[in-house]
């Protein structure tokens, strides 16, 4: 939110942060929740932190693990901060193209352009700029959703919807993983056939099969490690099919009513203090 990179939040930036987090748009709320669970905003150290049992005691045997994870989390953010500061010095803070600069890594862009990414409205191009989410971060995201609903009255339909949608998103990630595997296997077979043809060999000869073809990035032939992932479009489209979840994130709270009640309580308190002061003064005058 520090658009001018001065290390402080001015009133305009604070108002923008409140507007982003208190938006009444259900889609914007979900997109913000999704973005906040992407790295480096949610670091690996936080995901791997010690779990807790039902009674709240830590399962970890040594408190040093906790401090080590905190140090890793801080160091990961500190490694990104110099790049953000350098980028702020080189570029105009009002330049909106900064938010979508392809020259920056996702770590830098996520820290520097969270506001622009979340505030973008219903544009497929803007959604495409949001990175995919891997499985560990998705699990943390879904735990957050469970925690949000734990504060609500127990409703079997709601928790059934959460479990169903979570399972569906896991299946979508598995489908994408299988598609990635099939695509890579097809590409590798074509590369192997082309290499064998250029060498004057048959594709099934030992000399051509002994060597593994490079991957798409040109790395030496190694076992593929495809990543499970979902996109923000898949997340939004799937979550919005659950009526209880959609109603929860579309619920609006009237701030004006709360502010009016707060003002009323303060006014009544000030009046009561004033009455008490006048009463004490009156009693003092009678005594003299």
CSV table of C-alpha atoms in Angstrom, one decimal:
chain,number,residue,atom,x,y,z
A,1,UNK,CA,0.0,0.0,0.0
A,2,UNK,CA,3.0,2.3,0.3
A,3,UNK,CA,2.7,3.7,-3.2
A,4,UNK,CA,5.3,6.4,-2.9
A,5,UNK,CA,7.7,4.0,-1.1
A,6,UNK,CA,8.5,6.4,1.8
A,7,UNK,CA,8.1,3.7,4.5
A,8,UNK,CA,4.9,5.4,5.8
A,9,UNK,CA,1.2,5.3,5.2
A,10,UNK,CA,-0.4,8.6,4.6
A,11,UNK,CA,-4.1,9.3,4.9
A,12,UNK,CA,-4.8,8.6,1.2
A,13,UNK,CA,-2.9,5.2,1.3
A,14,UNK,CA,-4.7,4.3,4.6
A,15,UNK,CA,-8.1,5.1,3.0
A,16,UNK,CA,-7.2,3.0,0.0
A,17,UNK,CA,-6.3,0.1,2.2
A,18,UNK,CA,-9.6,0.4,4.1
A,19,UNK,CA,-11.4,0.6,0.8
A,20,UNK,CA,-9.7,-2.5,-0.5
A,21,UNK,CA,-10.3,-4.6,2.6
A,22,UNK,CA,-13.8,-3.3,3.3
A,23,UNK,CA,-15.1,-3.6,-0.2
A,24,UNK,CA,-18.8,-4.7,-0.7
A,25,UNK,CA,-18.0,-6.6,-3.9
A,26,UNK,CA,-18.1,-10.3,-3.2
A,27,UNK,CA,-15.7,-11.1,-6.1
A,28,UNK,CA,-13.2,-8.5,-4.9
A,29,UNK,CA,-13.3,-10.0,-1.4
A,30,UNK,CA,-12.6,-13.5,-2.7
A,31,UNK,CA,-9.8,-12.3,-5.0
A,32,UNK,CA,-8.2,-10.4,-2.0
A,33,UNK,CA,-8.4,-13.6,0.1
A,34,UNK,CA,-6.8,-15.6,-2.7
A,35,UNK,CA,-4.0,-13.0,-3.3
A,36,UNK,CA,-3.2,-12.8,0.4
A,37,UNK,CA,-2.4,-16.6,0.4
A,38,UNK,CA,0.1,-16.4,-2.4
A,39,UNK,CA,3.9,-16.2,-1.9
A,40,UNK,CA,5.6,-14.1,-0.6
A,41,UNK,CA,2.7,-12.7,1.3
A,42,UNK,CA,2.2,-16.2,2.7
A,43,UNK,CA,5.7,-17.6,3.1
A,44,UNK,CA,6.8,-21.2,3.2
A,45,UNK,CA,8.0,-20.7,6.8
A,46,UNK,CA,4.4,-19.9,7.8
A,47,UNK,CA,3.1,-23.0,6.0
A,48,UNK,CA,5.7,-25.3,7.7
A,49,UNK,CA,5.2,-23.8,11.2
A,50,UNK,CA,4.4,-26.2,14.0
A,51,UNK,CA,0.8,-27.4,14.1
A,52,UNK,CA,-1.4,-27.3,17.2
A,53,UNK,CA,-3.4,-29.9,18.8
A,54,UNK,CA,-7.1,-29.5,19.7
A,55,UNK,CA,-6.4,-28.2,23.2
A,56,UNK,CA,-4.0,-25.5,21.8
A,57,UNK,CA,-0.7,-27.1,22.8
A,58,UNK,CA,2.1,-27.1,20.3
A,59,UNK,CA,3.1,-30.4,18.8
A,60,UNK,CA,6.7,-29.2,18.2
A,61,UNK,CA,9.2,-30.4,20.7
A,62,UNK,CA,11.5,-27.4,20.7
A,63,UNK,CA,10.6,-23.7,20.7
A,64,UNK,CA,13.7,-23.0,18.6
A,65,UNK,CA,11.8,-24.3,15.6
A,66,UNK,CA,9.3,-21.5,16.0
A,67,UNK,CA,12.0,-18.8,16.1
A,68,UNK,CA,13.8,-20.4,13.1
A,69,UNK,CA,10.6,-20.3,11.1
A,70,UNK,CA,10.1,-16.6,12.0
A,71,UNK,CA,13.7,-15.8,11.0
A,72,UNK,CA,13.1,-17.5,7.6
A,73,UNK,CA,9.9,-15.6,7.1
A,74,UNK,CA,11.5,-12.2,7.9
A,75,UNK,CA,14.6,-13.0,5.8
A,76,UNK,CA,12.4,-13.9,2.8
A,77,UNK,CA,10.6,-10.6,3.0
A,78,UNK,CA,13.9,-8.7,3.5
A,79,UNK,CA,15.3,-10.3,0.4
A,80,UNK,CA,12.4,-8.8,-1.6
A,81,UNK,CA,12.4,-5.4,0.0
A,82,UNK,CA,15.6,-4.0,-1.7
A,83,UNK,CA,14.2,-4.9,-5.1
A,84,UNK,CA,10.9,-3.0,-4.3
A,85,UNK,CA,12.8,0.0,-3.0
A,86,UNK,CA,15.1,0.0,-6.1
A,87,UNK,CA,12.0,-0.3,-8.3
A,88,UNK,CA,10.3,2.6,-6.5
A,89,UNK,CA,13.3,4.9,-7.1
A,90,UNK,CA,13.6,4.0,-10.8
A,91,UNK,CA,9.9,4.4,-11.6
A,92,UNK,CA,7.1,6.8,-11.1
A,93,UNK,CA,4.7,5.6,-8.4
A,94,UNK,CA,1.7,6.9,-10.4
A,95,UNK,CA,2.7,4.7,-13.4
A,96,UNK,CA,0.0,2.0,-13.5
A,97,UNK,CA,2.2,-0.1,-15.8
A,98,UNK,CA,4.3,-0.8,-12.8
A,99,UNK,CA,1.7,-3.1,-11.4
A,100,UNK,CA,1.9,-5.4,-14.4
A,101,UNK,CA,5.6,-5.1,-15.3
A,102,UNK,CA,6.7,-8.4,-16.7
A,103,UNK,CA,10.3,-7.5,-16.0
A,104,UNK,CA,9.7,-7.9,-12.3
A,105,UNK,CA,9.5,-11.3,-10.5
A,106,UNK,CA,6.2,-12.3,-9.0
A,107,UNK,CA,7.7,-11.8,-5.5
A,108,UNK,CA,8.4,-8.1,-6.3
A,109,UNK,CA,5.2,-7.5,-8.2
A,110,UNK,CA,3.0,-9.1,-5.5
A,111,UNK,CA,4.5,-6.9,-2.8
A,112,UNK,CA,4.4,-3.7,-4.9
A,113,UNK,CA,1.2,-4.1,-6.9
A,114,UNK,CA,-1.3,-5.9,-4.5
A,115,UNK,CA,-3.6,-3.0,-4.6
A,116,UNK,CA,-3.7,-2.7,-8.4
A,117,UNK,CA,-4.1,-6.4,-8.8
A,118,UNK,CA,-7.0,-6.7,-6.3
A,119,UNK,CA,-8.8,-3.5,-7.5
A,120,UNK,CA,-8.8,-4.5,-11.1
A,121,UNK,CA,-12.5,-5.1,-12.1
A,122,UNK,CA,-13.7,-8.2,-13.9
A,123,UNK,CA,-11.0,-8.2,-16.7
A,124,UNK,CA,-9.8,-11.6,-17.9
A,125,UNK,CA,-6.5,-10.0,-18.7
A,126,UNK,CA,-6.2,-8.8,-15.1
A,127,UNK,CA,-7.1,-12.2,-13.8
A,128,UNK,CA,-4.5,-13.8,-16.0
A,129,UNK,CA,-1.9,-11.7,-14.3
A,130,UNK,CA,-2.6,-13.3,-10.9
A,131,UNK,CA,-0.3,-16.3,-10.5
A,132,UNK,CA,-1.5,-19.8,-10.0
A,133,UNK,CA,-1.7,-21.2,-6.5
A,134,UNK,CA,0.1,-24.4,-5.5
A,135,UNK,CA,-1.3,-27.1,-3.2
A,136,UNK,CA,0.3,-26.1,0.1
A,137,UNK,CA,-0.9,-22.5,-0.2
A,138,UNK,CA,-4.3,-23.7,-1.2
A,139,UNK,CA,-4.6,-25.8,1.9
A,140,UNK,CA,-3.7,-22.8,4.0
A,141,UNK,CA,-6.3,-20.8,2.1
A,142,UNK,CA,-9.0,-23.4,2.8
A,143,UNK,CA,-8.1,-23.6,6.4
A,144,UNK,CA,-8.6,-19.8,6.6
A,145,UNK,CA,-12.1,-20.2,5.1
A,146,UNK,CA,-12.9,-22.9,7.7
A,147,UNK,CA,-11.7,-20.5,10.4
A,148,UNK,CA,-13.9,-17.8,9.1
A,149,UNK,CA,-17.0,-20.0,9.3
A,150,UNK,CA,-16.1,-21.3,12.8
A,151,UNK,CA,-17.2,-18.0,14.2
A,152,UNK,CA,-20.7,-18.5,12.6
A,153,UNK,CA,-23.5,-20.6,14.1
A,154,UNK,CA,-23.0,-24.2,13.3
A,155,UNK,CA,-24.7,-25.1,10.0
A,156,UNK,CA,-24.2,-28.6,8.5
A,157,UNK,CA,-25.2,-27.3,5.1
A,158,UNK,CA,-22.5,-24.6,5.2
A,159,UNK,CA,-19.7,-27.0,6.2
A,160,UNK,CA,-20.9,-29.6,3.7
A,161,UNK,CA,-20.6,-26.9,1.0
A,162,UNK,CA,-17.1,-26.0,2.2
A,163,UNK,CA,-16.0,-29.6,2.1
A,164,UNK,CA,-17.6,-30.2,-1.3
A,165,UNK,CA,-16.1,-27.1,-2.9
A,166,UNK,CA,-12.7,-27.8,-1.4
A,167,UNK,CA,-12.8,-31.4,-2.8
A,168,UNK,CA,-13.8,-30.0,-6.2
A,169,UNK,CA,-10.9,-27.6,-6.3
A,170,UNK,CA,-8.5,-30.3,-5.3
A,171,UNK,CA,-9.8,-32.4,-8.2
A,172,UNK,CA,-9.4,-29.4,-10.6
A,173,UNK,CA,-5.8,-29.2,-9.5
A,174,UNK,CA,-5.3,-32.9,-10.2
A,175,UNK,CA,-6.9,-32.6,-13.6
A,176,UNK,CA,-4.5,-29.8,-14.5
A,177,UNK,CA,-1.6,-31.9,-13.2
A,178,UNK,CA,-2.6,-34.8,-15.4
A,179,UNK,CA,-3.0,-32.5,-18.4
A,180,UNK,CA,0.5,-31.1,-17.8
A,181,UNK,CA,1.9,-34.6,-17.6
A,182,UNK,CA,0.2,-35.7,-20.9
A,183,UNK,CA,1.4,-32.5,-22.6
A,184,UNK,CA,4.9,-32.9,-21.5
A,185,UNK,CA,5.0,-36.6,-22.5
A,186,UNK,CA,3.7,-35.7,-25.9
A,187,UNK,CA,6.3,-32.9,-26.3
A,188,UNK,CA,9.1,-35.2,-25.1
A,189,UNK,CA,8.1,-37.9,-27.6
A,190,UNK,CA,8.1,-35.4,-30.5
A,191,UNK,CA,11.5,-34.1,-29.5
A,192,UNK,CA,12.9,-37.7,-29.2
A,193,UNK,CA,11.5,-38.6,-32.6
A,194,UNK,CA,12.9,-35.4,-34.2
A,195,UNK,CA,16.3,-36.0,-32.6
A,196,UNK,CA,16.3,-39.6,-33.8
A,197,UNK,CA,15.3,-38.6,-37.3
A,198,UNK,CA,18.0,-35.9,-37.5
A,199,UNK,CA,20.6,-38.5,-36.4
A,200,UNK,CA,19.4,-41.0,-38.9
A,201,UNK,CA,18.2,-43.3,-36.2
A,202,UNK,CA,14.9,-45.0,-35.6
A,203,UNK,CA,13.0,-43.7,-32.5
A,204,UNK,CA,13.0,-47.1,-30.8
A,205,UNK,CA,16.8,-47.7,-31.1
A,206,UNK,CA,18.8,-48.0,-27.9
A,207,UNK,CA,21.0,-45.0,-28.8
A,208,UNK,CA,18.1,-42.7,-29.0
A,209,UNK,CA,16.2,-43.9,-25.9
A,210,UNK,CA,19.2,-43.9,-23.6
A,211,UNK,CA,19.3,-40.1,-23.7
A,212,UNK,CA,16.5,-38.2,-22.1
A,213,UNK,CA,15.2,-35.2,-23.9
A,214,UNK,CA,15.5,-31.8,-22.3
A,215,UNK,CA,12.4,-30.2,-20.7
A,216,UNK,CA,10.7,-27.0,-22.0
A,217,UNK,CA,13.2,-24.8,-20.2
A,218,UNK,CA,16.2,-26.6,-21.8
A,219,UNK,CA,17.3,-28.3,-18.6
A,220,UNK,CA,18.9,-31.7,-18.9
A,221,UNK,CA,16.6,-34.7,-19.1
A,222,UNK,CA,15.4,-35.4,-15.5
A,223,UNK,CA,12.2,-36.7,-14.0
A,224,UNK,CA,9.3,-34.3,-14.4
A,225,UNK,CA,8.0,-32.7,-11.3
A,226,UNK,CA,4.7,-31.2,-12.4
A,227,UNK,CA,3.1,-28.9,-9.9
A,228,UNK,CA,-0.5,-29.1,-8.7
A,229,UNK,CA,-2.1,-25.7,-9.1
A,230,UNK,CA,-5.3,-23.8,-9.6
A,231,UNK,CA,-6.0,-20.4,-11.1
A,232,UNK,CA,-7.9,-17.5,-9.6
A,233,UNK,CA,-10.6,-18.0,-12.2
A,234,UNK,CA,-11.1,-21.6,-11.1
A,235,UNK,CA,-11.2,-20.5,-7.5
A,236,UNK,CA,-13.8,-17.8,-8.1
A,237,UNK,CA,-16.0,-19.8,-10.4
A,238,UNK,CA,-16.0,-22.8,-8.0
A,239,UNK,CA,-16.5,-21.0,-4.7
A,240,UNK,CA,-19.4,-18.9,-6.1
A,241,UNK,CA,-21.3,-22.1,-6.8
A,242,UNK,CA,-21.7,-22.7,-3.0
A,243,UNK,CA,-24.7,-20.8,-1.9
A,244,UNK,CA,-23.7,-20.5,1.8
A,245,UNK,CA,-20.2,-19.4,1.0
A,246,UNK,CA,-21.5,-16.9,-1.6
A,247,UNK,CA,-24.0,-15.5,0.9
A,248,UNK,CA,-21.3,-15.2,3.6
A,249,UNK,CA,-18.9,-13.2,1.3
A,250,UNK,CA,-21.7,-11.0,-0.1
A,251,UNK,CA,-23.0,-10.0,3.4
A,252,UNK,CA,-22.7,-6.3,4.0
A,253,UNK,CA,-22.5,-4.6,7.4
A,254,UNK,CA,-23.8,-1.1,7.8
A,255,UNK,CA,-20.9,1.0,9.1
A,256,UNK,CA,-23.0,4.1,9.4
A,257,UNK,CA,-25.3,2.4,12.0
A,258,UNK,CA,-22.2,1.3,14.0
A,259,UNK,CA,-20.7,4.8,13.9
A,260,UNK,CA,-24.0,6.3,15.0
A,261,UNK,CA,-24.2,4.0,18.0
A,262,UNK,CA,-20.5,4.7,18.9
A,263,UNK,CA,-21.2,8.5,18.7
A,264,UNK,CA,-24.3,8.0,20.9
A,265,UNK,CA,-22.3,6.1,23.5
A,266,UNK,CA,-19.6,8.8,23.6
A,267,UNK,CA,-22.1,11.6,23.8
A,268,UNK,CA,-23.9,9.9,26.7
A,269,UNK,CA,-20.7,9.2,28.5
A,270,UNK,CA,-19.6,12.9,28.1
A,271,UNK,CA,-22.9,14.0,29.4
A,272,UNK,CA,-22.8,11.7,32.4
A,273,UNK,CA,-19.3,12.9,33.2
A,274,UNK,CA,-20.4,16.5,33.0
A,275,UNK,CA,-23.4,15.9,35.2
A,276,UNK,CA,-21.2,14.2,37.8
A,277,UNK,CA,-18.8,17.2,37.8
A,278,UNK,CA,-21.6,19.7,38.3
A,279,UNK,CA,-23.0,17.6,41.1
A,280,UNK,CA,-19.7,17.5,42.9
A,281,UNK,CA,-19.3,21.2,42.5
A,282,UNK,CA,-22.8,21.8,43.9
A,283,UNK,CA,-22.1,19.7,46.9
A,284,UNK,CA,-18.9,21.5,47.5
A,285,UNK,CA,-20.6,24.9,47.5
A,286,UNK,CA,-23.2,23.7,49.9
A,287,UNK,CA,-20.5,22.5,52.3
A,288,UNK,CA,-18.9,25.9,52.4
